[in-house]
Coordinates of C-alpha atoms in Angstrom, one line a residue:
M1 CA 29.0 90.8 9.7
T2 CA 30.3 87.8 7.7
T3 CA 28.6 89.4 4.7
I4 CA 30.4 92.6 5.3
V5 CA 33.9 90.8 5.5
N6 CA 33.2 88.9 2.5
D7 CA 32.2 92.1 0.5
F8 CA 35.3 93.8 1.8
L9 CA 37.6 91.0 0.6
H10 CA 36.0 90.3 -2.7
P11 CA 38.5 91.0 -5.6
E12 CA 35.9 93.1 -7.4
N13 CA 35.8 95.4 -4.4
F14 CA 39.6 95.7 -4.3
S15 CA 39.5 96.6 -8.1
Q16 CA 36.8 99.3 -7.4
A17 CA 39.0 100.6 -4.6
W18 CA 42.0 100.7 -6.9
I19 CA 40.2 102.8 -9.6
K20 CA 39.1 105.3 -6.8
V21 CA 42.6 105.7 -5.6
R22 CA 44.0 105.9 -9.0
D23 CA 41.5 108.6 -10.1
N24 CA 42.4 110.7 -7.0
K25 CA 45.9 111.0 -8.3
G26 CA 47.6 111.1 -5.0
C27 CA 51.4 111.2 -4.3
A28 CA 53.5 108.2 -3.2
G29 CA 53.8 107.2 0.4
A30 CA 56.6 106.5 2.6
D31 CA 57.6 103.4 0.5
Q32 CA 58.0 105.8 -2.6
E33 CA 55.7 103.6 -4.7
T34 CA 53.7 105.7 -7.1
I35 CA 50.3 105.0 -8.5
D36 CA 52.1 104.3 -11.9
D37 CA 54.4 101.9 -10.2
F38 CA 51.5 99.9 -8.7
A39 CA 49.7 99.9 -12.1
D40 CA 52.7 98.2 -13.9
N41 CA 51.7 94.9 -12.4
L42 CA 48.2 95.8 -11.5
N43 CA 46.6 92.3 -11.5
I44 CA 49.5 90.7 -9.5
N45 CA 49.7 93.6 -7.1
L46 CA 45.9 93.7 -6.3
T47 CA 45.9 89.9 -5.9
Q48 CA 48.7 89.9 -3.5
L49 CA 47.4 92.7 -1.6
N50 CA 44.0 91.1 -1.3
H51 CA 45.5 87.8 -0.1
S52 CA 47.7 89.5 2.5
V53 CA 44.6 91.1 4.1
A54 CA 42.7 87.8 3.9
N55 CA 45.4 85.8 5.6
N56 CA 46.3 88.5 8.2
S57 CA 49.8 89.1 7.0
Y58 CA 49.0 92.6 5.8
Q59 CA 50.7 95.4 7.9
P60 CA 50.3 99.1 7.2
H61 CA 53.4 101.2 6.3
P62 CA 54.3 104.4 8.1
L63 CA 52.6 107.5 7.1
K64 CA 54.5 110.2 5.0
Q65 CA 54.4 113.6 6.6
V66 CA 53.6 116.3 3.9
F67 CA 53.0 120.1 4.5
I68 CA 50.7 122.0 2.1
P69 CA 50.5 125.9 2.2
K70 CA 47.5 127.5 3.4
N71 CA 46.2 130.9 2.2
N72 CA 47.1 132.7 5.5
G73 CA 50.8 131.9 5.0
K74 CA 50.9 128.8 7.4
V75 CA 51.0 125.2 6.5
R76 CA 48.6 122.3 7.1
E77 CA 50.2 118.9 7.9
L78 CA 49.0 115.9 6.0
R79 CA 49.9 112.3 6.8
I80 CA 49.8 110.2 3.6
P81 CA 49.4 106.5 3.5
T82 CA 51.0 104.4 0.8
V83 CA 49.2 103.5 -2.4
R84 CA 48.6 100.0 -1.1
D85 CA 47.4 101.2 2.2
R86 CA 45.0 103.6 0.4
I87 CA 43.6 100.8 -1.6
V88 CA 42.8 98.6 1.4
Q89 CA 41.3 101.6 3.3
Q90 CA 39.2 102.5 0.3
A91 CA 38.0 98.9 0.0
L92 CA 36.9 98.8 3.5
L93 CA 35.3 102.3 3.2
N94 CA 33.3 100.9 0.2
V95 CA 31.5 98.4 2.6
L96 CA 31.4 100.5 5.8
V97 CA 29.8 103.6 4.5
P98 CA 26.5 102.0 3.5
V99 CA 26.4 100.5 7.0
I100 CA 27.4 103.6 9.1
E101 CA 26.2 106.5 6.9
P102 CA 22.4 106.0 7.5
T103 CA 23.0 106.2 11.3
F104 CA 24.4 109.7 11.3
S105 CA 22.6 112.7 12.5
D106 CA 20.9 115.0 9.9
C107 CA 22.9 118.0 11.2
S108 CA 26.3 116.8 9.9
F109 CA 27.1 117.8 6.2
A110 CA 30.9 117.0 5.7
Y111 CA 32.4 114.0 4.1
R112 CA 28.9 112.6 3.4
P113 CA 27.3 111.4 0.1
H114 CA 24.8 113.9 -1.4
R115 CA 25.6 116.6 1.3
S116 CA 27.6 119.7 0.8
I117 CA 28.3 123.1 2.0
I118 CA 25.3 124.5 0.0
K119 CA 23.1 122.1 1.8
A120 CA 24.5 123.1 5.1
V121 CA 23.8 126.9 4.3
A122 CA 20.2 125.9 3.4
K123 CA 19.7 124.2 6.6
I124 CA 20.9 127.2 8.6
A125 CA 18.4 129.3 6.6
H126 CA 15.7 126.8 7.4
W127 CA 16.3 127.0 11.1
R128 CA 16.6 130.9 10.9
D129 CA 13.1 130.9 9.4
Q130 CA 11.8 128.8 12.3
G131 CA 12.8 131.4 14.8
Y132 CA 16.3 130.1 15.7
R133 CA 18.0 133.5 15.4
W134 CA 20.7 133.3 18.1
I135 CA 23.9 131.6 17.2
L136 CA 26.9 130.0 19.0
D137 CA 29.6 130.0 16.2
A138 CA 32.3 127.4 17.3
D139 CA 35.5 125.8 16.1
L140 CA 37.2 122.8 17.6
V141 CA 41.0 122.9 18.6
K142 CA 43.1 120.6 16.4
Y143 CA 40.2 118.2 15.9
F144 CA 41.9 115.4 13.9
D145 CA 45.0 115.5 16.1
S146 CA 42.9 115.4 19.3
I147 CA 40.7 112.4 18.7
D148 CA 40.9 109.9 21.6
R149 CA 41.4 106.6 19.8
Q150 CA 40.0 104.4 22.6
I151 CA 36.8 106.4 22.5
L152 CA 36.7 106.2 18.7
L153 CA 37.0 102.4 18.8
I154 CA 34.3 102.1 21.4
E155 CA 32.0 104.1 19.1
L156 CA 33.0 102.1 16.0
R157 CA 32.1 98.9 17.9
Q158 CA 28.6 100.0 18.1
H159 CA 28.4 99.8 14.2
I160 CA 30.8 96.9 13.3
N161 CA 31.8 94.6 16.0
H162 CA 34.4 92.5 14.1
P163 CA 37.9 92.1 15.6
G164 CA 39.7 91.9 12.3
I165 CA 38.2 95.0 10.9
L166 CA 38.6 97.0 14.1
Y167 CA 42.3 95.7 14.3
L168 CA 42.9 97.2 10.8
I169 CA 41.4 100.5 11.7
K170 CA 43.4 100.7 14.9
A171 CA 46.5 99.9 12.9
W172 CA 45.8 102.6 10.4
I173 CA 45.1 105.4 12.9
S174 CA 48.1 104.3 15.2
S175 CA 50.7 104.2 12.3
S176 CA 54.0 105.9 12.9
I177 CA 54.8 109.0 10.9
L178 CA 57.8 109.4 8.7
T179 CA 59.2 112.9 9.1
K180 CA 62.5 114.5 8.3
K181 CA 63.7 113.8 11.7
G182 CA 62.7 110.0 11.6
L183 CA 59.7 108.0 12.7
E184 CA 57.3 109.6 15.3
I185 CA 54.4 107.7 16.9
P186 CA 51.7 110.1 18.3
D187 CA 49.6 108.7 21.1
K188 CA 46.4 110.3 20.0
G189 CA 44.5 111.6 17.0
I190 CA 43.8 110.2 13.5
P191 CA 45.8 110.9 10.3
Q192 CA 44.4 113.9 8.3
G193 CA 45.1 112.6 4.8
A194 CA 44.1 109.0 5.2
V195 CA 41.2 107.7 3.1
V196 CA 39.3 106.3 6.1
S197 CA 39.7 109.4 8.4
P198 CA 36.8 111.5 7.2
L199 CA 34.3 108.7 8.2
L200 CA 35.9 108.1 11.4
A201 CA 35.8 111.9 12.1
N202 CA 32.0 111.8 11.7
V203 CA 31.7 108.7 13.8
Y204 CA 33.6 110.3 16.6
L205 CA 31.2 113.3 16.7
D206 CA 28.1 111.5 16.2
K207 CA 27.2 111.3 19.7
F208 CA 27.7 115.0 20.1
D209 CA 25.6 115.6 17.2
K210 CA 22.6 113.5 18.5
S211 CA 23.0 115.1 22.0
I212 CA 22.6 118.6 20.8
S213 CA 19.9 117.6 18.3
S214 CA 17.9 116.0 21.0
T215 CA 17.4 119.4 23.0
D216 CA 15.6 122.5 22.0
L217 CA 18.6 123.6 20.2
K218 CA 19.5 123.0 16.5
L219 CA 22.9 122.0 15.3
V220 CA 24.6 122.5 11.8
R221 CA 28.1 120.9 11.7
Y222 CA 30.5 120.8 8.8
A223 CA 33.7 118.8 10.0
D224 CA 35.1 120.6 13.0
D225 CA 33.2 123.9 12.4
F226 CA 29.6 124.1 13.8
L227 CA 26.8 126.4 14.7
V228 CA 24.4 125.8 17.5
L229 CA 21.2 127.8 17.0
G230 CA 18.7 128.9 19.7
K231 CA 15.6 131.0 20.0
S232 CA 16.8 133.3 22.7
H233 CA 20.1 135.1 23.9
N234 CA 19.8 133.3 27.4
R235 CA 19.3 129.9 25.8
I236 CA 22.4 130.2 23.7
L237 CA 24.4 131.4 26.6
Q238 CA 23.4 128.2 28.4
A239 CA 24.3 126.2 25.3
Y240 CA 27.8 127.4 25.5
S241 CA 28.4 125.6 28.7
E242 CA 26.5 122.5 27.6
V243 CA 28.6 122.3 24.4
V244 CA 31.9 122.6 26.3
K245 CA 30.9 119.9 28.8
L246 CA 29.8 117.5 25.9
L247 CA 33.1 118.1 24.1
H248 CA 35.1 117.6 27.3
T249 CA 33.7 114.0 27.5
L250 CA 35.2 113.4 24.1
N251 CA 38.6 115.0 25.2
L252 CA 37.9 118.0 22.8
A253 CA 38.0 121.7 23.3
I254 CA 36.7 124.7 21.4
H255 CA 38.8 127.6 20.2
T256 CA 37.8 130.3 22.7
E257 CA 39.3 133.0 20.4
K258 CA 37.3 131.8 17.4
T259 CA 34.0 131.0 19.3
R260 CA 31.4 133.7 19.7
I261 CA 27.6 134.3 20.3
T262 CA 25.9 136.4 17.8
N263 CA 22.6 136.5 15.9
F264 CA 21.2 137.0 12.4
E265 CA 20.6 140.6 13.0
H266 CA 24.2 141.4 13.8
G267 CA 25.5 139.1 11.1
F268 CA 28.3 136.4 10.9
R269 CA 30.1 134.4 8.4
F270 CA 30.2 130.6 8.2
L271 CA 31.4 128.3 5.4
G272 CA 32.3 130.9 3.1
H273 CA 28.9 132.7 3.3
G274 CA 27.9 135.8 5.1
F275 CA 24.6 135.8 7.0
V276 CA 22.8 138.9 8.1
G277 CA 19.0 139.4 8.8
D278 CA 17.3 137.3 6.1
G279 CA 20.0 137.5 3.6
I280 CA 22.9 135.2 2.6
I281 CA 25.9 136.3 0.7
P282 CA 28.4 133.9 -0.9
L283 CA 31.6 135.6 0.3
D284 CA 34.4 133.3 -0.9
S285 CA 35.0 129.7 -2.0
P286 CA 35.6 127.4 1.0
K287 CA 38.0 125.4 -1.1
Q288 CA 40.0 128.6 -1.6
K289 CA 40.0 129.9 1.9
S290 CA 41.4 128.2 4.9
H291 CA 39.4 127.9 8.2
S292 CA 41.8 130.2 10.0
Q293 CA 41.8 132.7 7.2
R294 CA 37.9 132.7 7.3
N295 CA 37.8 133.2 11.0
S296 CA 40.5 135.9 11.0
K297 CA 38.2 138.2 9.0
K298 CA 36.4 141.0 10.7
K299 CA 33.9 139.2 12.9
H300 CA 31.4 141.9 13.5
R301 CA 29.6 143.0 10.3
T302 CA 26.6 145.3 10.3
R303 CA 23.5 145.3 8.1
K304 CA 24.7 148.5 6.5
N305 CA 28.0 146.8 5.3
Y306 CA 25.9 144.0 3.8
Q307 CA 23.4 146.3 2.1
K308 CA 26.2 147.2 -0.3
R309 CA 26.0 143.7 -1.7
K310 CA 22.3 143.2 -1.4
K311 CA 21.9 142.3 -5.0
R312 CA 23.8 139.1 -4.3
Y313 CA 21.4 138.1 -1.5
Y314 CA 19.7 134.8 -1.5
N315 CA 16.4 136.1 -0.1
R316 CA 14.2 134.1 2.3
P317 CA 11.2 132.5 0.5
Q318 CA 7.9 134.2 1.3

C-alpha cells in the first residue's frame, strides 16, 4: 500500500495526469480556472498541488453543474470538477486502475482499457452461439445518482484499504454542487463528469457482475445497460426476480418501462446494434444516440423487417 501512495504522489505521476487532463480539453470548473490558466505557471502549480495533497491541506472545490443537450430533446446533467481536482483525480486513477482493473468480471465492457462496445457485441454473439438465446434487456434508473456512497466505500476498501486515499475519494464524491440557485449537497450518488467516477461505477456493480456470472446465466454489461442471457424462457423469467433482488441490495432499481424479456428470434436492439436470429446490424452510433433515444425506438422488430438490411449483417461464423 505504501508503494501505491508513493507512486500516486510522485511528481512524474502528477505530470502525466496533467497531460491527460490537458489533452481532454475540458472546461473550467467552479473556480473559473481554465486549462490555459493552469498552464501559465505549470511547474509551480503542479508542485503546489502535489505538496497540498502530500501534506493533507488539499481540499476539493465544489462541482460545476453543466447541462448538455441529448438527441431526444432532453438534457444530461454533468458535474464538473475544477482543473486542479481533475489532475489529482487522474493522478490517483493512474495508480488505482492497474490494481483494481484485473479484478473486474469479464462481463463488463464500459470504461475499461482494451474493451469497447464492439467487444460487448461480440460477446453477445458468442453466448448466442452457445445456446443462450433468451434475453433480459435491462436498464438502471439514474445509476450514477443512485449509488450508495457507504456501500461504494466498503467495496473500495476491499481493493485499497488506505485511509488517506479513501478520504480523498469520499471527499470527491461528496462534493457540493454549484448551481444557478447556489450550492447543493446531494446525499447519494457520484458525480457524472468526474475523472474518477467511471472506475467507481464499475467497482460498485462488480459484486452484481460476479453474482450473475456465477450462475447458469450469462451477463453482458456496458455501464448501466445490461443483458442477462439464458437458455430458456422459464429461466430468464426467474432471472428477472433474481436481478431485481440483487440490485435491491445495492439500493438500485431497473427501469420497468425499458426492461423486457425477448429472444434472438424476435429481435432486440442493444448498444446501437440490432440483433435478430443469427444476424447483427449496426443501427446507429452509440456516441450519437442517447440511451433514452435508443430505448424509445420501436422495441419489437421482426425478422422480416431486418431482412431488408440483411446485406449489412455480421453473419455467425460457421
